[in-house]
Coordinates of C-alpha atoms and ligand atoms in Angstrom, one line a residue:
M1 CA -6.9 56.7 -87.7
E2 CA -3.6 57.5 -89.4
K3 CA -2.5 55.3 -92.2
D4 CA 1.1 54.1 -92.4
A5 CA 3.5 55.0 -95.1
S6 CA 4.2 51.4 -95.9
D7 CA 0.6 51.2 -97.0
P8 CA 0.1 54.0 -99.4
D9 CA -3.5 54.5 -100.6
P10 CA -3.9 52.3 -103.7
S11 CA -6.4 54.8 -105.2
R12 CA -3.8 57.5 -105.1
Q13 CA -1.3 55.3 -106.8
R14 CA -3.7 54.8 -109.6
N15 CA -3.9 58.5 -109.9
G16 CA -0.2 58.7 -110.5
F17 CA 0.7 59.5 -107.0
V18 CA 3.3 57.4 -105.2
G19 CA 3.5 58.5 -101.6
V20 CA 6.6 58.4 -99.5
L21 CA 4.5 59.0 -96.4
Y22 CA 0.8 59.4 -95.9
G23 CA -1.1 60.3 -92.8
E24 CA -4.1 62.0 -91.3
F25 CA -3.7 64.6 -88.6
T26 CA -5.8 67.2 -86.9
D27 CA -5.5 70.9 -86.7
T28 CA -3.5 72.2 -83.8
L29 CA -6.3 74.5 -82.6
D30 CA -9.4 72.5 -83.6
D31 CA -9.6 68.7 -83.2
R32 CA -12.6 68.5 -85.5
V33 CA -10.6 69.8 -88.4
R34 CA -8.6 67.0 -90.0
Y35 CA -6.1 66.9 -92.8
S36 CA -4.8 64.2 -95.0
V37 CA -1.1 64.9 -95.5
S38 CA 1.2 63.3 -98.0
L39 CA 4.9 63.6 -98.5
T40 CA 6.6 62.9 -101.7
E41 CA 10.3 63.5 -102.5
S42 CA 9.5 67.0 -103.7
A43 CA 6.3 68.2 -102.0
L44 CA 4.1 68.2 -98.9
T45 CA 0.5 68.1 -99.9
I46 CA -2.2 69.0 -97.4
R47 CA -5.9 68.3 -98.0
R48 CA -8.6 69.3 -95.6
I49 CA -10.9 66.4 -95.0
S50 CA -14.4 67.7 -95.1
S51 CA -17.9 66.3 -96.1
S52 CA -18.5 69.4 -98.2
P53 CA -17.7 68.9 -101.9
G54 CA -15.1 71.7 -102.3
R55 CA -12.0 70.0 -100.8
T56 CA -9.2 72.5 -100.2
E57 CA -5.6 71.5 -101.0
A58 CA -2.3 73.2 -100.5
V59 CA 1.0 72.0 -102.0
F60 CA 4.3 73.1 -100.4
K61 CA 7.4 72.4 -102.3
L62 CA 10.3 70.9 -100.3
V63 CA 12.7 73.1 -102.2
D64 CA 11.3 75.9 -100.1
C65 CA 11.5 74.0 -96.7
V66 CA 14.3 74.8 -94.3
G67 CA 13.3 72.3 -91.6
C68 CA 10.7 70.5 -89.5
R69 CA 10.5 70.0 -85.7
A70 CA 8.5 67.5 -83.6
Y71 CA 7.6 68.2 -80.0
R72 CA 5.2 67.4 -77.1
G73 CA 2.1 69.4 -76.5
P74 CA 2.2 72.1 -73.8
G75 CA 1.4 71.0 -70.3
G76 CA 1.1 67.4 -69.2
S77 CA -2.5 66.7 -70.1
D78 CA -2.2 66.6 -73.9
V79 CA -1.5 63.1 -75.2
G80 CA -1.0 64.4 -78.7
A81 CA 2.3 65.3 -80.2
Y82 CA 3.0 67.9 -82.9
F83 CA 5.2 68.6 -85.9
T84 CA 5.8 71.8 -87.7
A85 CA 7.4 72.3 -91.1
Y86 CA 8.9 75.7 -92.0
F87 CA 8.6 76.9 -95.6
Y88 CA 9.9 80.1 -97.3
P89 CA 8.0 80.0 -100.6
F90 CA 8.0 82.9 -103.1
K91 CA 4.8 84.9 -102.7
R92 CA 3.6 88.2 -104.1
R93 CA 4.7 91.2 -102.1
W94 CA 2.1 93.0 -100.2
M95 CA 1.1 96.3 -101.9
S96 CA 3.8 96.0 -104.6
A97 CA 4.8 94.0 -107.6
G98 CA 7.1 91.0 -107.7
L99 CA 7.7 87.9 -105.7
T100 CA 9.7 87.5 -102.5
R101 CA 10.3 84.7 -100.0
Q102 CA 7.9 84.7 -97.2
R103 CA 7.6 82.5 -94.1
V104 CA 4.9 79.9 -93.9
E105 CA 4.7 77.3 -91.2
Q106 CA 2.5 74.2 -91.3
C107 CA 1.7 72.6 -87.9
F108 CA -0.1 69.3 -87.3
R109 CA -1.3 67.4 -84.2
V110 CA -0.6 63.7 -84.0
A111 CA -3.0 61.8 -81.8
L112 CA -2.8 58.2 -83.1
V113 CA -3.3 56.6 -79.7
Q114 CA -3.6 57.5 -76.0
D115 CA 0.2 56.9 -75.4
P116 CA 1.9 60.3 -75.7
L117 CA 5.3 58.6 -76.4
V118 CA 3.9 56.7 -79.5
N119 CA 2.4 59.9 -80.8
L120 CA 5.7 61.7 -80.3
Q121 CA 7.6 58.9 -82.2
E122 CA 5.1 59.3 -85.1
A123 CA 5.6 63.1 -85.1
E124 CA 9.3 62.6 -85.1
R125 CA 9.2 60.1 -87.9
W126 CA 7.4 62.7 -90.0
A127 CA 9.7 65.6 -89.0
H128 CA 12.7 63.4 -89.9
A129 CA 11.2 62.4 -93.3
I130 CA 10.4 66.0 -94.1
R131 CA 13.8 67.2 -93.1
D132 CA 15.6 64.5 -95.1
A133 CA 13.5 65.1 -98.2
S134 CA 13.9 68.9 -98.0
A135 CA 17.7 68.6 -97.6
L136 CA 17.8 67.0 -101.0
Q137 CA 15.8 69.8 -102.5
A138 CA 17.5 73.1 -102.8
P139 CA 17.6 75.8 -105.4
R140 CA 20.5 74.9 -107.8
R141 CA 21.8 76.2 -111.0
D142 CA 21.9 73.8 -113.9
G143 CA 25.3 72.2 -114.5
V144 CA 26.8 73.3 -111.2
V145 CA 28.3 70.7 -108.9
Y146 CA 27.5 71.4 -105.2
S147 CA 28.4 69.8 -102.0
E148 CA 26.7 70.3 -98.7
V149 CA 27.7 71.8 -95.4
R150 CA 28.1 68.9 -93.0
R151 CA 25.0 68.4 -90.9
P152 CA 24.6 69.0 -88.1
G153 CA 27.2 71.7 -88.9
R154 CA 28.8 74.0 -86.6
I155 CA 28.8 77.5 -88.0
M156 CA 30.7 80.5 -86.8
I157 CA 28.7 83.7 -87.6
L158 CA 30.8 86.9 -87.5
V159 CA 28.8 90.0 -87.1
N160 CA 30.1 93.5 -87.6
P161 CA 27.9 95.6 -85.3
Q162 CA 29.1 98.8 -87.0
S163 CA 28.3 97.8 -90.6
G164 CA 25.6 99.4 -92.6
R165 CA 23.3 101.5 -90.4
G166 CA 24.8 99.8 -87.3
Q167 CA 21.9 97.4 -87.1
A168 CA 23.5 94.1 -88.2
L169 CA 23.0 92.5 -84.9
Q170 CA 19.3 93.5 -84.7
L171 CA 18.8 92.3 -88.2
F172 CA 20.3 89.0 -87.3
T173 CA 18.1 88.5 -84.3
G174 CA 15.0 89.7 -86.1
H175 CA 15.4 87.8 -89.4
V176 CA 17.9 85.0 -89.3
Q177 CA 18.1 83.6 -85.8
G178 CA 14.6 82.1 -85.9
M179 CA 15.2 80.6 -89.3
L180 CA 18.4 78.9 -88.2
T181 CA 16.5 77.4 -85.2
E182 CA 13.8 76.1 -87.5
A183 CA 16.5 74.6 -89.7
S184 CA 18.3 73.1 -86.7
V185 CA 21.6 74.8 -87.7
P186 CA 23.8 75.2 -84.6
Y187 CA 25.9 78.3 -84.7
T188 CA 28.1 80.5 -82.5
L189 CA 27.8 84.2 -82.8
V190 CA 31.0 86.3 -82.7
I191 CA 30.6 90.0 -82.6
T192 CA 33.6 91.9 -84.0
E193 CA 35.1 94.6 -81.8
R194 CA 37.2 96.5 -84.3
Q195 CA 38.6 96.4 -87.8
N196 CA 40.7 93.3 -88.5
H197 CA 39.4 91.5 -85.4
A198 CA 37.8 88.9 -87.7
R199 CA 40.9 88.6 -89.8
E200 CA 43.1 87.9 -86.7
L201 CA 40.5 85.5 -85.3
V202 CA 40.2 83.3 -88.4
R203 CA 44.0 83.4 -88.8
K204 CA 44.4 81.7 -85.5
A205 CA 41.1 79.7 -85.2
D206 CA 41.0 76.0 -84.8
L207 CA 39.2 75.4 -88.1
S208 CA 38.5 71.8 -87.3
Q209 CA 35.8 73.2 -84.9
W210 CA 33.9 74.8 -87.7
D211 CA 32.0 73.5 -90.8
A212 CA 31.4 77.0 -92.2
L213 CA 32.3 80.6 -91.5
V214 CA 29.5 83.0 -92.2
I215 CA 29.7 86.8 -92.0
M216 CA 26.8 89.1 -91.3
S217 CA 28.0 92.5 -92.5
G218 CA 29.0 94.2 -95.7
D219 CA 31.6 92.9 -98.1
G220 CA 34.4 94.4 -96.0
L221 CA 34.1 91.7 -93.3
L222 CA 34.3 88.8 -95.7
F223 CA 37.4 90.5 -97.2
E224 CA 38.9 90.3 -93.7
V225 CA 37.9 86.6 -93.3
I226 CA 39.3 85.5 -96.7
N227 CA 42.6 87.3 -96.1
G228 CA 42.8 85.9 -92.6
L229 CA 42.4 82.4 -94.0
M230 CA 45.0 83.0 -96.8
E231 CA 47.5 84.2 -94.3
R232 CA 47.5 80.9 -92.4
E233 CA 50.2 78.3 -92.9
D234 CA 47.6 75.8 -93.8
W235 CA 45.9 78.2 -96.2
Q236 CA 45.3 75.5 -98.8
E237 CA 43.1 73.6 -96.4
A238 CA 41.7 76.7 -94.5
I239 CA 40.4 78.3 -97.7
Q240 CA 38.3 75.2 -98.3
T241 CA 36.1 76.1 -95.3
P242 CA 32.7 76.9 -96.7
L243 CA 32.0 80.7 -96.5
G244 CA 28.6 82.2 -96.2
I245 CA 27.3 85.7 -96.4
L246 CA 24.3 87.5 -94.8
P247 CA 23.8 91.1 -95.9
G248 CA 24.1 93.4 -92.9
G249 CA 26.2 96.2 -94.4
S250 CA 25.7 99.0 -96.8
G251 CA 27.7 97.3 -99.5
N252 CA 26.2 93.9 -99.9
A253 CA 27.5 93.0 -103.4
L254 CA 28.3 89.3 -102.7
A255 CA 25.0 88.8 -100.9
A256 CA 23.1 90.3 -103.9
S257 CA 25.2 88.1 -106.3
V258 CA 24.6 84.9 -104.3
H259 CA 20.9 85.7 -104.3
H260 CA 21.0 86.3 -108.0
Y261 CA 22.8 83.0 -108.7
T262 CA 19.8 81.1 -107.3
Q263 CA 17.8 82.6 -110.2
S264 CA 15.5 84.3 -107.8
P265 CA 13.6 87.6 -108.5
P266 CA 15.5 90.7 -107.3
A267 CA 15.4 91.4 -103.6
W268 CA 16.7 94.2 -101.4
N269 CA 17.2 95.0 -97.7
E270 CA 15.4 92.6 -95.4
E271 CA 14.1 90.5 -98.3
L272 CA 17.7 89.9 -99.5
L273 CA 18.6 89.0 -95.9
L274 CA 15.8 86.5 -95.7
S275 CA 16.9 85.0 -99.0
C276 CA 20.5 84.7 -97.9
G277 CA 19.4 83.2 -94.6
F278 CA 17.4 80.6 -96.6
I279 CA 20.4 79.8 -98.8
L280 CA 22.5 79.4 -95.6
C281 CA 20.0 77.0 -94.1
K282 CA 19.9 74.9 -97.3
G283 CA 23.7 74.7 -97.0
L284 CA 24.7 73.9 -100.6
V285 CA 28.3 74.7 -101.3
G286 CA 29.8 75.7 -104.6
S287 CA 33.2 77.1 -105.7
L288 CA 34.3 80.7 -105.4
D289 CA 37.0 82.3 -107.6
L290 CA 39.5 84.5 -105.8
V291 CA 41.7 87.1 -107.3
S292 CA 45.2 87.6 -106.1
V293 CA 46.0 91.4 -106.0
H294 CA 49.5 92.7 -105.8
L295 CA 50.2 96.3 -104.7
A296 CA 53.3 98.3 -105.1
S297 CA 54.0 97.9 -101.3
T298 CA 54.7 94.2 -102.2
Q299 CA 51.6 93.4 -100.2
R300 CA 49.4 90.7 -101.7
L301 CA 45.7 90.6 -101.0
F302 CA 42.9 88.1 -102.0
S303 CA 39.8 89.5 -103.4
F304 CA 36.4 87.9 -104.1
L305 CA 34.6 90.9 -105.6
S306 CA 36.2 93.8 -107.2
L307 CA 39.2 96.0 -107.9
A308 CA 38.3 99.5 -108.7
W309 CA 40.0 102.8 -109.7
G310 CA 38.5 106.1 -110.5
F311 CA 34.8 106.8 -110.3
V312 CA 33.7 103.6 -108.7
A313 CA 36.5 103.6 -106.1
D314 CA 35.8 107.3 -105.3
V315 CA 32.1 106.7 -104.8
D316 CA 32.8 103.7 -102.7
T317 CA 35.2 105.6 -100.4
E318 CA 33.5 108.9 -100.4
S319 CA 30.0 107.5 -99.7
E320 CA 31.3 106.0 -96.4
K321 CA 30.0 109.1 -94.8
Y322 CA 26.5 108.3 -95.9
R323 CA 26.7 104.9 -94.4
H324 CA 23.7 105.6 -92.1
V325 CA 21.4 105.6 -95.1
G326 CA 22.3 102.0 -96.0
A327 CA 22.7 100.7 -99.5
I328 CA 21.4 103.9 -101.1
R329 CA 24.7 105.5 -100.1
F330 CA 26.1 104.4 -103.5
L331 CA 23.4 106.3 -105.4
M332 CA 24.0 109.4 -103.4
G333 CA 27.7 109.1 -103.8
T334 CA 27.3 108.6 -107.6
L335 CA 25.3 111.8 -107.9
V336 CA 27.8 113.8 -105.8
R337 CA 30.8 112.4 -107.8
L338 CA 29.0 113.1 -111.1
A339 CA 28.9 116.7 -110.2
S340 CA 32.7 116.8 -109.9
L341 CA 33.5 114.2 -112.6
R342 CA 37.2 113.6 -112.8
V343 CA 39.5 112.0 -115.5
Y344 CA 42.4 109.8 -114.3
Q345 CA 45.5 109.2 -116.2
G346 CA 47.0 105.7 -116.2
R347 CA 48.0 102.7 -118.1
L348 CA 46.0 99.5 -118.3
A349 CA 46.9 96.1 -119.6
Y350 CA 45.3 92.7 -119.4
L351 CA 45.6 89.1 -120.4
P352 CA 42.4 88.3 -122.4
I353 CA 40.7 85.0 -121.6
K354 CA 41.4 83.7 -125.1
E355 CA 45.1 84.3 -124.9
A356 CA 45.2 82.6 -121.5
Q357 CA 43.4 79.6 -122.9
N358 CA 46.0 79.1 -125.7
P359 CA 49.3 79.0 -123.8
P360 CA 52.1 79.8 -126.3
R361 CA 54.4 77.1 -127.3
G362 CA 57.7 77.0 -125.6
S363 CA 56.5 78.2 -122.3
V364 CA 53.7 76.8 -120.1
M365 CA 53.5 73.4 -121.7
D366 CA 57.1 72.8 -122.4
N367 CA 58.2 73.6 -118.9
H368 CA 60.9 76.0 -119.9
P369 CA 62.3 78.4 -117.4
P370 CA 60.6 81.8 -117.1
S371 CA 61.2 83.9 -120.2
T372 CA 61.9 87.6 -120.1
P373 CA 58.8 89.6 -120.9
Q374 CA 59.1 91.3 -124.2
H375 CA 56.3 93.9 -124.2
P376 CA 57.2 97.5 -124.2
S377 CA 57.1 98.2 -120.5
L378 CA 53.9 99.0 -118.8
C379 CA 55.9 99.7 -115.7
S380 CA 58.5 102.1 -117.2
S381 CA 58.0 105.8 -116.7
L382 CA 57.9 106.2 -120.5
P383 CA 54.6 106.0 -122.3
C384 CA 54.1 102.7 -123.9
Q385 CA 55.0 102.3 -127.5
L386 CA 52.0 101.2 -129.4
I387 CA 51.9 99.1 -132.5
P388 CA 48.9 100.1 -134.5
N389 CA 46.5 97.2 -135.1
T390 CA 44.0 97.7 -137.9
S391 CA 42.5 94.3 -138.1
S392 CA 39.8 94.4 -135.4
K393 CA 37.2 96.5 -133.8
Q394 CA 39.5 96.8 -130.9
S395 CA 42.1 98.4 -133.0
S396 CA 41.2 101.9 -131.9
R397 CA 41.6 101.0 -128.3
H398 CA 44.1 98.2 -128.0
N399 CA 47.5 97.2 -128.9
S400 CA 47.0 93.5 -129.0
S401 CA 50.2 91.7 -129.5
N402 CA 50.8 89.2 -132.3
S403 CA 50.7 85.5 -131.9
N404 CA 54.4 85.1 -131.1
R405 CA 53.8 85.6 -127.4
N406 CA 55.8 85.0 -124.4
A407 CA 54.4 83.8 -121.1
I408 CA 55.7 84.3 -117.7
S409 CA 54.7 81.0 -116.3
T410 CA 56.7 77.8 -116.6
K411 CA 54.1 75.5 -115.1
G412 CA 50.3 75.2 -115.2
P413 CA 47.8 75.2 -113.7
E414 CA 47.3 78.7 -112.6
T415 CA 46.9 77.8 -108.9
Q416 CA 49.9 76.1 -107.6
S417 CA 51.3 76.4 -104.1
D418 CA 54.7 77.6 -103.2
S419 CA 55.8 75.9 -100.0
K420 CA 58.2 78.7 -99.2
T421 CA 55.7 81.6 -99.5
R422 CA 52.9 79.4 -98.3
A423 CA 50.6 80.9 -100.8
P424 CA 49.3 80.2 -104.3
V425 CA 51.7 81.1 -107.1
D426 CA 50.5 83.8 -109.5
S427 CA 51.8 82.1 -112.6
L428 CA 50.4 84.7 -115.0
L429 CA 52.0 87.7 -113.3
P430 CA 55.5 89.0 -113.8
G431 CA 56.9 91.2 -111.0
L432 CA 55.2 94.5 -110.8
D433 CA 58.6 96.1 -111.8
Q434 CA 58.7 93.9 -114.9
P435 CA 57.0 94.6 -118.2
V436 CA 53.9 92.6 -118.9
P437 CA 54.2 89.6 -121.2
E438 CA 53.7 90.0 -125.0
S439 CA 50.5 88.0 -124.8
W440 CA 48.8 90.8 -122.9
T441 CA 46.8 93.5 -124.5
L442 CA 47.7 97.1 -123.8
V443 CA 44.9 99.6 -123.7
K444 CA 45.7 102.6 -125.9
E445 CA 43.8 105.2 -124.0
E446 CA 45.4 106.7 -120.9
D447 CA 42.5 108.9 -119.8
F448 CA 39.9 107.0 -117.8
V449 CA 36.8 107.9 -115.9
L450 CA 36.9 104.4 -114.2
V451 CA 38.4 101.0 -114.3
L452 CA 36.5 98.2 -112.7
A453 CA 37.5 94.6 -112.5
I454 CA 34.7 92.5 -111.0
Y455 CA 34.2 88.8 -110.5
Q456 CA 30.6 88.6 -109.2
S457 CA 27.4 89.6 -110.9
H458 CA 26.6 92.5 -108.6
L459 CA 28.7 95.5 -107.5
A460 CA 26.0 96.5 -105.0
E461 CA 22.4 95.4 -104.2
D462 CA 21.1 97.4 -107.1
L463 CA 24.0 97.3 -109.5
W464 CA 23.8 94.3 -111.7
T465 CA 27.2 94.8 -113.3
V466 CA 27.9 91.5 -115.0
P467 CA 24.8 89.8 -116.2
G468 CA 26.5 86.6 -117.1
A469 CA 28.9 86.2 -114.2
T470 CA 28.9 83.3 -111.8
A471 CA 30.9 82.8 -108.6
D472 CA 33.2 80.3 -110.3
D473 CA 33.3 81.3 -114.0
G474 CA 37.1 81.8 -113.7
V475 CA 36.8 85.2 -115.3
I476 CA 37.8 88.7 -114.2
H477 CA 35.2 90.9 -115.9
L478 CA 37.0 94.1 -116.8
F479 CA 35.1 97.3 -117.5
Y480 CA 36.6 100.7 -118.2
V481 CA 35.1 104.0 -119.2
T482 CA 37.3 106.3 -121.2
A483 CA 37.4 110.1 -120.8
G484 CA 35.0 112.1 -122.9
I485 CA 31.8 110.5 -121.6
S486 CA 29.3 113.1 -120.7
R487 CA 27.7 113.3 -117.2
P488 CA 24.3 112.3 -118.4
A489 CA 25.7 109.3 -120.4
L490 CA 27.6 108.1 -117.3
L491 CA 24.5 108.5 -115.2
R492 CA 22.5 106.6 -117.8
L493 CA 25.0 103.7 -117.5
F494 CA 24.6 103.4 -113.8
L495 CA 20.8 103.7 -113.9
A496 CA 20.7 101.0 -116.7
M497 CA 23.0 98.8 -114.5
E498 CA 20.1 98.2 -112.1
K499 CA 18.6 96.0 -114.8
G500 CA 21.9 94.8 -116.1
A501 CA 21.2 96.8 -119.3
H502 CA 24.3 99.1 -119.4
L503 CA 26.1 97.1 -122.1
A504 CA 23.1 97.5 -124.3
C505 CA 23.3 101.3 -124.0
G506 CA 25.7 101.5 -127.0
C507 CA 28.0 103.8 -125.1
P508 CA 31.2 104.1 -127.1
H509 CA 33.2 105.0 -123.9
L510 CA 32.3 101.8 -122.1
V511 CA 34.5 98.8 -122.8
Y512 CA 34.1 95.3 -121.5
E513 CA 36.6 92.5 -121.6
K514 CA 36.9 89.1 -120.1
V515 CA 40.4 88.6 -118.7
K516 CA 42.5 86.3 -116.6
A517 CA 44.9 89.0 -115.3
L518 CA 45.4 92.7 -115.5
R519 CA 47.7 95.5 -114.5
L520 CA 46.9 99.1 -113.8
E521 CA 49.4 101.9 -113.4
P522 CA 48.0 105.2 -112.3
I523 CA 49.8 108.2 -113.6
S524 CA 47.6 110.7 -111.9
P525 CA 49.4 111.4 -108.6
H526 CA 46.2 111.3 -106.5
G527 CA 43.3 108.9 -106.5
M528 CA 41.8 105.9 -104.9
I529 CA 41.9 102.2 -105.5
T530 CA 39.6 99.8 -103.7
V531 CA 39.7 96.1 -103.4
D532 CA 36.3 94.6 -102.4
G533 CA 35.2 98.1 -101.5
E534 CA 38.1 98.6 -99.1
M535 CA 40.6 101.3 -99.8
V536 CA 44.2 100.0 -100.5
D537 CA 47.5 101.8 -101.2
Y538 CA 47.3 104.0 -104.2
G539 CA 49.8 103.0 -106.9
P540 CA 50.5 100.3 -109.5
V541 CA 48.5 97.2 -109.0
Q542 CA 48.1 93.9 -110.8
A543 CA 45.9 90.9 -110.3
Q544 CA 45.2 87.4 -111.5
I545 CA 42.3 85.0 -111.1
H546 CA 42.5 81.7 -109.1
P547 CA 39.5 79.8 -110.3
G548 CA 37.5 78.1 -107.6
L549 CA 40.1 78.6 -104.9
A550 CA 37.5 79.1 -102.1
R551 CA 34.1 77.6 -101.4
L552 CA 30.9 79.5 -101.0
I553 CA 27.5 78.6 -99.6
C554 CA 25.4 79.6 -102.6
G555 CA 22.6 77.2 -103.2
Ligands
ADP601 P1 29.7 98.2 -94.9 O1 29.1 97.5 -96.1 O2 28.6 98.8 -94.1 O3 30.8 99.0 -95.3 P2 31.6 96.2 -94.0 O4 31.4 94.8 -93.7 O5 32.2 96.4 -95.4 O6 30.2 97.0 -93.9 O7 32.5 96.9 -92.9 C1 33.0 98.1 -93.0 C2 34.4 98.2 -92.3 O8 34.3 97.9 -91.0 C3 35.3 97.1 -92.9 O9 36.6 97.8 -93.2 C4 35.5 96.2 -91.7 O10 36.8 95.6 -91.8 C5 35.4 97.1 -90.6 N1 35.0 96.4 -89.3 C6 34.7 95.1 -89.0 N2 34.3 95.0 -87.7 C7 34.3 96.2 -87.2 C8 34.0 96.7 -85.9 N3 33.6 95.9 -84.9 N4 34.1 98.1 -85.7 C9 34.5 98.9 -86.7 N5 34.9 98.5 -87.9 C10 34.7 97.1 -88.2
MG602 MG1 32.1 97.8 -97.0

């Protein structure tokens, strides 16, 4: 006979256990096997009831539970009802080291009485309680404020069937679809037919119909979705739509980053997909920084991942032809590019975080009109005039301006809207044809192997580029590698990046700065620039961060 939750076993209470629900159920296959099951706010504990002394017990943490379903038995003759809870706990990988999420279901038969309806009601009561308790338990990072995707939410899942090895759809059906059903997440699948299909679709979509937009592809499809949202008249509201990512491409940097933010052990391929599916089912939403990128063509783009020039952009673009091998295409591309290592000439300038945090007097705070930038031009065709600075470690590299700075903006905060342009104002950026403000730092070197601005932890599934980054740290993490680095040293950096150890390599050619804005002016007539892995017009480019402009399902 099942006990009721309102009457928890007093002996358990004495043992420090305060049950939310307690019951006794039978095994789904064998009626003689009975379990005592208890549900607290954090765990489902199952004990096998047996006369033999060694009582077995299993504890499932609700933080690992995506859902629970109640249902009638098959056929008309079974008076019992059932409920099944679905867990994805971390378990040891088969035949290899490390932990990864693996699916476990726990199913019970409820046969309180001879009335099937009463049994079903009891099974539903349990399923409901397990779902509710699980929804409150999700992997979170300390100190981060999350909200939740509305439940039951309606999610649009956009799949690029061409991404990665061309298997995104199969991967979705094989690994994610079932989990969404277990979690009772209603969704509509949209299969993209061509490039920019998703961009056009979200630009016109009635967003009141959707509680989240999720993409199952590489980073390129999310780039389309974000830009489609930002092109809308109601961009300010549209960009608040929670965005989710399921890795189905060959470049799954955001998926790897989102997984990493949950402080889970590293995962690749299908394991990464399962983890991102799990995060989606949990539906916790945090903030996502976006970076506004200006190109010489006066085009403005919004980026969530990276801006790259030189080695990284070349590898990204050239490795497209190895797409069929999946994520390993970047390693192959890296090896090929190393063999023909190039140096690129250009000028780089940036606004360091510290400068941006101390707005100069007479500008931002005092609401003065925009001042004329005073820096020797980074946009003129003449080489920059550099003022030697001997006071810091950076002196060999940088021309950091003195404290008498000018700023371009007249108003804070950084993200304002302009009703005419219907887009956020880039208050830190002058026009691309204007010199950068004095508060910016000019990089002395003009010979680079690569420049990489990145705003997530991972550049690819196995490239942990910014160990400390989070989705909403409000920072552009700027890396550059200057000319003179040897091939083996560059290879060492990329190999060390798998463990996030490249900054500890002590490589004198690698520089890392935290910035709010940057400008890059290539001098080399040919080269490639990528934004979020997508090739853009080659030429001068500048960018600034908009902290927390978008929202990301990131658990
Ligand atoms: P991958 O990581 O494999 O490169 P992406 O998601 O980055 O996958 O997609 C690669 C490119 O394909 C992007 O430029 C994207 O805009 C484009 N794309 C999206 N849908 C389609 C489609 N149905 N057919 C062809 N290209 C598409
Ligand atoms: Mg891509």
